[in-house]
Short mmCIF file of C-alpha atoms in Angstrom, two decimals:
data_model
loop_
_atom_site.label_atom_id
_atom_site.label_comp_id
_atom_site.label_asym_id
_atom_site.label_seq_id
_atom_site.Cartn_x
_atom_site.Cartn_y
_atom_site.Cartn_z
CA MET A 1 0.06 0.19 -0.13
CA ALA A 2 2.63 2.51 0.82
CA GLY A 3 4.74 1.39 -2.34
CA GLY A 4 1.57 1.82 -4.17
CA ARG A 5 1.10 5.49 -2.97
CA ARG A 6 4.50 6.44 -3.59
CA GLY A 7 4.55 5.79 -7.27
CA PRO A 8 1.69 8.36 -8.45
CA LEU A 9 3.26 10.96 -6.07
CA PHE A 10 7.04 10.49 -7.66
CA ALA A 11 5.21 10.64 -11.14
CA ALA A 12 3.56 13.82 -10.58
CA LEU A 13 6.91 15.70 -8.77
CA LEU A 14 8.74 14.22 -11.98
CA ALA A 15 6.40 15.92 -14.29
CA ALA A 16 6.38 19.04 -12.55
CA TRP A 17 10.16 19.10 -12.60
CA VAL A 18 9.89 18.64 -16.22
CA VAL A 19 7.66 21.21 -17.00
CA ALA A 20 9.96 24.09 -14.82
CA VAL A 21 13.09 22.92 -16.87
CA ALA A 22 11.50 23.49 -19.89
CA GLU A 23 9.87 27.04 -18.83
CA ALA A 24 13.20 27.89 -17.92
CA GLU A 25 14.99 27.08 -21.04
CA ALA A 26 12.07 28.62 -22.96
CA ASP A 27 12.98 31.79 -21.22
CA ARG A 28 16.58 31.46 -21.57
CA GLU A 29 15.79 31.42 -25.32
CA GLN A 30 13.66 34.15 -25.38
CA ALA A 31 16.33 36.33 -23.74
CA ALA A 32 18.89 35.03 -26.20
CA ARG A 33 17.27 36.05 -28.57
CA PRO A 34 17.55 39.43 -29.98
CA PRO A 35 14.63 42.24 -29.43
CA GLU A 36 12.36 43.18 -32.00
CA GLN A 37 13.37 45.90 -33.54
CA SER A 38 10.73 48.89 -34.10
CA LEU A 39 10.44 50.37 -37.34
CA VAL A 40 9.15 53.78 -35.82
CA ARG A 41 12.03 56.12 -36.20
CA PRO A 42 12.99 58.55 -33.38
CA MET A 43 13.46 61.95 -34.63
CA THR A 44 15.52 64.75 -33.19
CA ALA A 45 16.79 68.27 -33.65
CA SER A 46 20.00 66.80 -35.73
CA ASN A 47 17.88 64.61 -38.40
CA TRP A 48 14.47 66.36 -38.74
CA THR A 49 15.31 67.74 -41.92
CA LEU A 50 14.60 64.17 -43.35
CA VAL A 51 11.19 64.79 -43.38
CA MET A 52 11.68 67.25 -46.03
CA GLN A 53 12.08 64.92 -48.65
CA GLY A 54 9.60 62.07 -49.60
CA GLU A 55 6.50 61.19 -47.48
CA TRP A 56 6.14 60.92 -43.76
CA MET A 57 3.81 60.80 -40.87
CA LEU A 58 5.22 61.67 -37.56
CA LYS A 59 3.62 61.66 -33.70
CA PHE A 60 4.69 63.97 -30.89
CA TYR A 61 4.24 61.95 -27.80
CA ALA A 62 5.55 62.28 -23.92
CA PRO A 63 6.12 59.19 -22.20
CA TRP A 64 3.74 60.35 -19.45
CA CYS A 65 0.69 60.68 -21.55
CA PRO A 66 -1.93 58.20 -21.25
CA SER A 67 -3.35 58.75 -24.64
CA CYS A 68 -0.08 58.73 -26.23
CA GLN A 69 0.45 55.05 -24.50
CA GLN A 70 -2.69 53.91 -25.96
CA THR A 71 -1.67 54.40 -29.78
CA ASP A 72 1.71 53.13 -29.38
CA SER A 73 0.77 49.61 -30.67
CA GLU A 74 -1.62 51.08 -33.51
CA TRP A 75 1.71 53.37 -34.46
CA GLU A 76 3.97 50.05 -34.39
CA THR A 77 1.42 48.36 -36.71
CA PHE A 78 1.27 51.69 -39.25
CA ALA A 79 5.01 51.49 -39.09
CA LYS A 80 5.27 47.90 -40.29
CA ASN A 81 3.12 48.57 -43.36
CA GLY A 82 4.93 51.82 -44.07
CA GLU A 83 6.66 49.89 -46.89
CA ILE A 84 3.73 48.85 -48.78
CA LEU A 85 2.48 52.63 -48.07
CA GLN A 86 5.42 53.76 -49.32
CA ILE A 87 5.98 55.90 -46.28
CA SER A 88 8.05 56.41 -43.47
CA VAL A 89 6.78 56.61 -39.96
CA GLY A 90 8.67 58.71 -37.09
CA LYS A 91 7.99 59.72 -33.57
CA VAL A 92 9.47 62.79 -31.14
CA ASP A 93 9.52 62.77 -27.52
CA VAL A 94 8.78 66.44 -26.48
CA ILE A 95 10.25 65.87 -23.08
CA GLN A 96 13.71 65.05 -24.59
CA GLU A 97 13.23 67.01 -28.00
CA PRO A 98 11.34 70.36 -26.76
CA GLY A 99 12.57 72.23 -29.65
CA LEU A 100 10.82 70.42 -32.41
CA SER A 101 7.79 70.32 -30.01
CA GLY A 102 8.41 74.33 -30.83
CA ARG A 103 8.87 74.23 -34.31
CA PHE A 104 5.74 72.17 -34.98
CA PHE A 105 3.92 74.25 -32.35
CA VAL A 106 2.66 71.36 -30.68
CA THR A 107 0.12 72.41 -27.86
CA THR A 108 -1.99 68.97 -27.52
CA LEU A 109 -0.77 65.64 -27.17
CA PRO A 110 -0.19 63.30 -29.09
CA ALA A 111 -0.03 65.14 -32.33
CA PHE A 112 0.43 63.73 -35.71
CA PHE A 113 1.66 65.35 -39.05
CA HIS A 114 1.89 64.55 -42.61
CA ALA A 115 4.63 65.36 -44.58
CA LYS A 116 5.33 65.78 -48.32
CA ASP A 117 8.24 66.88 -50.22
CA GLY A 118 8.34 69.50 -47.40
CA ILE A 119 4.83 70.39 -47.43
CA PHE A 120 3.04 69.81 -43.85
CA ARG A 121 -0.17 69.00 -43.04
CA ARG A 122 -2.01 68.88 -39.66
CA TYR A 123 -3.47 65.30 -39.14
CA ARG A 124 -6.58 65.26 -36.33
CA GLY A 125 -8.20 62.00 -36.76
CA PRO A 126 -7.86 59.19 -34.52
CA GLY A 127 -4.40 57.42 -34.36
CA VAL A 128 -6.06 54.14 -35.33
CA TYR A 129 -4.17 51.75 -37.93
CA GLU A 130 -7.25 51.60 -39.99
CA ASP A 131 -7.97 55.35 -40.12
CA LEU A 132 -4.26 56.05 -40.81
CA GLN A 133 -4.06 53.60 -43.67
CA ASN A 134 -6.91 55.08 -45.22
CA TYR A 135 -5.77 58.34 -44.60
CA ILE A 136 -2.72 57.65 -46.91
CA LEU A 137 -4.18 55.21 -49.79
CA GLU A 138 -7.27 57.58 -50.56
CA LYS A 139 -5.12 60.35 -50.18
CA LYS A 140 -7.39 62.34 -47.78
CA TRP A 141 -4.34 64.37 -47.15
CA GLN A 142 -5.06 66.90 -50.18
CA SER A 143 -8.22 68.34 -48.65
CA VAL A 144 -6.24 69.54 -45.79
CA GLU A 145 -4.86 72.90 -45.92
CA PRO A 146 -1.08 72.92 -45.67
CA LEU A 147 0.96 74.74 -42.86
CA THR A 148 2.51 77.64 -45.25
CA GLY A 149 3.84 80.68 -44.60
CA TRP A 150 5.35 81.19 -41.33
CA LYS A 151 3.25 78.70 -39.68
CA SER A 152 5.69 76.42 -41.90
CA PRO A 153 7.98 74.35 -39.52
CA ALA A 154 10.98 74.91 -42.15
CA SER A 155 10.12 79.07 -42.18
CA LEU A 156 12.44 81.53 -40.04
CA THR A 157 9.75 82.47 -37.51
CA MET A 158 9.24 78.28 -36.56
CA SER A 159 12.97 78.17 -36.11
CA GLY A 160 13.00 81.06 -33.64
CA MET A 161 10.08 79.26 -31.91
CA ALA A 162 12.21 76.52 -31.87
CA GLY A 163 15.30 78.48 -29.85
CA LEU A 164 12.71 79.65 -27.09
CA PHE A 165 11.00 76.17 -26.68
CA SER A 166 14.83 74.46 -26.44
CA ILE A 167 16.06 77.05 -24.06
CA SER A 168 12.63 76.93 -21.59
CA GLY A 169 13.17 72.82 -22.02
CA LYS A 170 17.18 73.42 -20.52
CA ILE A 171 15.85 75.33 -17.89
CA TRP A 172 13.09 73.04 -17.00
CA HIS A 173 15.86 70.20 -16.56
CA LEU A 174 18.08 72.68 -14.86
CA HIS A 175 15.08 73.35 -12.12
CA ASN A 176 14.53 69.62 -11.78
CA TYR A 177 18.12 69.25 -11.35
CA PHE A 178 17.99 71.72 -8.30
CA THR A 179 15.07 70.37 -6.95
CA VAL A 180 15.30 66.79 -7.54
CA THR A 181 19.19 66.06 -7.51
CA LEU A 182 20.44 68.57 -4.96
CA GLY A 183 17.27 68.84 -2.95
CA VAL A 184 17.28 72.27 -3.26
CA PRO A 185 13.56 74.14 -2.18
CA ALA A 186 11.73 75.28 -5.12
CA TRP A 187 11.38 78.84 -4.17
CA CYS A 188 15.60 78.69 -3.96
CA SER A 189 15.65 77.51 -7.57
CA TYR A 190 12.66 80.60 -8.49
CA PHE A 191 15.17 83.26 -6.86
CA PHE A 192 18.18 81.92 -8.86
CA PHE A 193 16.63 82.40 -11.96
CA VAL A 194 14.97 85.53 -11.45
CA ILE A 195 18.91 87.06 -10.41
CA ALA A 196 20.08 85.26 -13.54
CA THR A 197 17.55 86.89 -16.02
CA LEU A 198 18.21 90.24 -14.37
CA ILE A 199 22.09 89.97 -14.78
CA PHE A 200 21.64 88.29 -18.13
CA GLY A 201 19.34 91.41 -19.50
CA LEU A 202 22.11 93.89 -18.20
CA LEU A 203 24.50 92.14 -19.64
CA MET A 204 22.49 92.31 -23.02
CA GLY A 205 22.04 96.05 -22.51
CA LEU A 206 25.69 96.59 -22.26
CA VAL A 207 26.71 94.62 -25.22
CA LEU A 208 23.96 96.62 -27.31
CA VAL A 209 25.38 99.53 -26.02
CA VAL A 210 28.64 99.09 -26.91
CA ILE A 211 27.77 97.90 -30.49
CA SER A 212 26.09 101.15 -30.84
CA GLU A 213 29.01 102.92 -30.06
CA CYS A 214 31.40 101.08 -31.99
CA PHE A 215 29.20 101.57 -35.30
CA TYR A 216 28.54 104.76 -34.44
CA LEU A 217 30.07 107.64 -37.00
CA PRO A 218 29.64 111.09 -35.21
CA LEU A 219 29.15 113.98 -38.28
CA PRO A 220 31.86 116.54 -38.97
CA ARG A 221 31.60 119.97 -36.96
CA ASN A 222 30.67 121.87 -40.27
CA ILE A 223 28.05 119.50 -41.19
CA SER A 224 26.62 119.75 -37.89
CA GLU A 225 26.85 123.82 -37.69
CA HIS A 226 25.35 123.58 -41.09
CA SER A 227 22.51 121.74 -40.49
CA GLU A 228 21.75 123.57 -37.12
CA GLN A 229 21.68 126.89 -39.23
CA ASN A 230 19.26 125.21 -41.36
CA LEU A 231 17.13 124.23 -38.93
CA ARG A 232 17.32 127.88 -36.89
CA SER A 233 16.44 129.26 -40.74
CA GLU A 234 13.32 126.45 -41.32
CA GLU A 235 12.10 127.50 -37.55
CA VAL A 236 12.51 131.63 -38.40
CA HIS A 237 10.60 130.70 -41.80
CA LEU A 238 7.75 129.03 -40.01
CA THR A 239 7.66 131.78 -37.20
CA GLU A 240 7.14 134.32 -40.14
CA GLN A 241 4.48 132.16 -41.81
CA LEU A 242 2.47 131.70 -38.93
CA GLN A 243 2.38 135.51 -38.05
CA ASP A 244 1.75 136.31 -41.52
CA VAL A 245 -1.18 133.80 -41.18
CA GLU A 246 -2.28 135.60 -38.01
CA GLU A 247 -2.39 139.00 -39.43
CA GLU A 248 -4.32 138.24 -42.45
CA LYS A 249 -6.86 136.67 -40.04
CA ASP A 250 -6.94 139.64 -37.78
CA ASP A 251 -7.33 141.97 -40.96
CA SER A 252 -10.20 139.92 -42.06
CA ASN A 253 -12.01 140.43 -38.99
CA GLU A 254 -11.72 143.60 -38.98
CA GLU A 255 -13.13 144.28 -42.35
CA GLU A 256 -15.88 141.86 -41.08
CA ASN A 257 -16.56 144.39 -38.38
CA LYS A 258 -16.25 147.48 -40.41
CA ASP A 259 -19.15 146.23 -42.88
CA SER A 260 -21.21 144.81 -40.35
CA LEU A 261 -21.11 148.36 -38.67
CA VAL A 262 -21.86 150.07 -41.91
CA ASP A 263 -24.60 147.49 -42.48
CA ASP A 264 -26.27 148.41 -39.07
CA GLU A 265 -25.87 152.33 -39.43
CA ASP A 266 -27.55 151.81 -42.96
CA GLU A 267 -30.63 149.90 -41.24
CA LYS A 268 -30.35 152.77 -38.61
CA GLU A 269 -30.72 155.37 -41.18
CA ASP A 270 -33.37 153.59 -43.10
CA LEU A 271 -35.69 153.15 -39.88
CA GLY A 272 -35.15 156.62 -38.98
CA TYR A 273 -36.21 158.01 -42.71
CA GLU A 274 -39.54 155.74 -42.35
CA GLU A 275 -40.44 156.91 -39.35
CA GLU A 276 -39.94 160.75 -39.94
CA ALA A 277 -42.18 160.21 -43.41
CA GLU A 278 -44.52 159.11 -41.30
CA GLU A 279 -44.93 161.85 -39.16
CA GLU A 280 -44.34 164.37 -42.30
CA GLU A 281 -47.67 162.57 -43.55
CA GLU A 282 -49.62 163.05 -40.47
CA ASP A 283 -48.38 166.49 -40.04
CA GLY A 284 -48.56 167.67 -43.63
CA PRO A 285 -52.71 168.55 -43.72
CA ALA A 286 -52.37 170.40 -40.70
CA ALA A 287 -49.48 172.70 -41.90
CA GLY A 288 -51.20 173.63 -44.98
CA GLY A 289 -54.30 174.76 -43.33
CA ASP A 290 -52.29 177.10 -40.82
CA MET A 291 -50.16 178.52 -43.96
CA GLU A 292 -53.65 179.29 -45.75
CA LYS A 293 -55.11 181.16 -42.65
CA SER A 294 -52.03 183.16 -41.99
CA ASP A 295 -52.33 184.35 -45.93
CA ALA A 296 -55.83 185.39 -45.54
CA GLN A 297 -55.11 187.56 -42.08
CA ASP A 298 -52.16 188.88 -43.89
CA PRO A 299 -52.50 189.50 -47.73
CA GLU A 300 -49.85 192.15 -48.01
CA PRO A 301 -47.11 191.53 -45.50
CA PRO A 302 -44.52 193.98 -45.18
CA ARG A 303 -41.51 194.10 -47.48
CA GLU A 304 -39.14 193.38 -44.91
CA ALA A 305 -41.05 190.11 -44.00
CA GLN A 306 -41.40 189.09 -47.95
CA ASP A 307 -37.61 189.62 -48.03
CA ASP A 308 -36.99 187.43 -44.68
CA GLU A 309 -39.42 185.06 -46.21
CA GLY A 310 -37.76 185.00 -49.53
CA SER A 311 -34.50 184.67 -47.85
CA GLY A 312 -36.40 182.04 -45.76
CA GLU A 313 -37.15 180.03 -48.76
CA VAL A 314 -34.00 180.40 -50.24
CA GLY A 315 -32.47 179.05 -46.95
CA ASP A 316 -35.37 176.44 -47.02
CA ASP A 317 -34.03 175.62 -50.78
CA SER A 318 -30.50 175.69 -49.94
CA LEU A 319 -31.33 173.11 -47.00
CA GLU A 320 -33.35 170.94 -49.37
CA GLN A 321 -30.69 170.76 -51.61
CA PRO A 322 -28.37 168.29 -50.12
CA CYS A 323 -30.74 165.58 -49.69
CA PRO A 324 -33.96 166.60 -51.89
CA ALA A 325 -35.22 163.00 -51.32
CA GLY A 326 -34.91 163.18 -47.81
CA THR A 327 -37.77 163.32 -45.45
CA GLU A 328 -35.64 164.76 -42.75
CA ALA A 329 -35.18 168.10 -44.80
CA LEU A 330 -38.82 168.56 -45.55
CA GLY A 331 -39.74 168.42 -42.13
CA ASP A 332 -37.58 170.90 -41.13
CA SER A 333 -38.59 173.39 -43.76
CA LEU A 334 -42.08 172.88 -42.81
CA ARG A 335 -41.09 173.54 -38.92
CA GLN A 336 -38.92 176.87 -40.04
CA ARG A 337 -42.46 178.07 -41.94
CA LYS A 338 -44.38 177.58 -39.20
CA SER A 339 -42.41 179.73 -36.65
CA GLN A 340 -41.70 182.42 -39.46
CA HIS A 341 -45.74 182.83 -39.95
CA ALA A 342 -45.96 183.03 -35.99
CA ASP A 343 -43.71 185.61 -36.06
CA LYS A 344 -45.33 187.72 -38.77
CA GLY A 345 -48.96 187.54 -36.98
CA PRO A 346 -48.34 189.92 -33.92
CA SER A 347 -46.69 192.44 -36.15
CA ALA A 348 -48.99 192.75 -38.27
#
């Protein structure tokens, strides 16, 4: 009985040992095999110009990005069929290559770009193998607006943007070195960068001043004096012109004032003439009646009175001559006649 029980137990132990040995050998063989080489080509700042020739698809990713990790397998499959599609496939790590992310102005991850003979387009579809394959086979990229002008990654503007991004990446790495590796507090690192920025700005200003002084050519003294004289003469000429303009304005204003005063006087005279004419019309009949009465009472006045009357009439005519049509002169002559007749009555 004991021998019968030991037999199956021994067989089970032997089978487990054989399986363990086979798995160990398989692991050794797998470890001895070379790893499968990826067909996705890493792009850096030194070799990115390769995308200017032929047809390419680029992927911008970050190791910490979950969405980027989900599309890794699809991107590898797409790269394996790159020879069939006659396209090259690359990838860019934005952490290691911040300059390239600035050159393409990458703001979201993952980001995909299509390049055809140096003309770049942004692929905004999903990073799935089937969609990527149809995008190339059906040439859907032709309906996408290309990045031209200053937006092109090969332009001078984007080259400057790449430099700024690379500087920011170096600063970020230096900050991590201070805070993580050396254990420096974060506020000390920020203070260091502020002081470094101020010093760098002062040095750049000093360099610009020195360059301007080196390339500055002072004008000869004669030329400078001549230019000053020209400026002074121009200023004097301008002042004279301004004075002439002001005098013309004053003259025109005085003439307008004179014209307005003359017009006012004319209007006043017209109004006075009208009022005197109305008074003459009212006093005319009464004066005629008085004259007839005085003539009836004194039919033959003395010769002296006649002479006086004649002289008065002559005086009246002489008074009427300066303004024969004026109503003011007529009214004065009538008043003088009335006074003369009044004087003749008592003498008679």
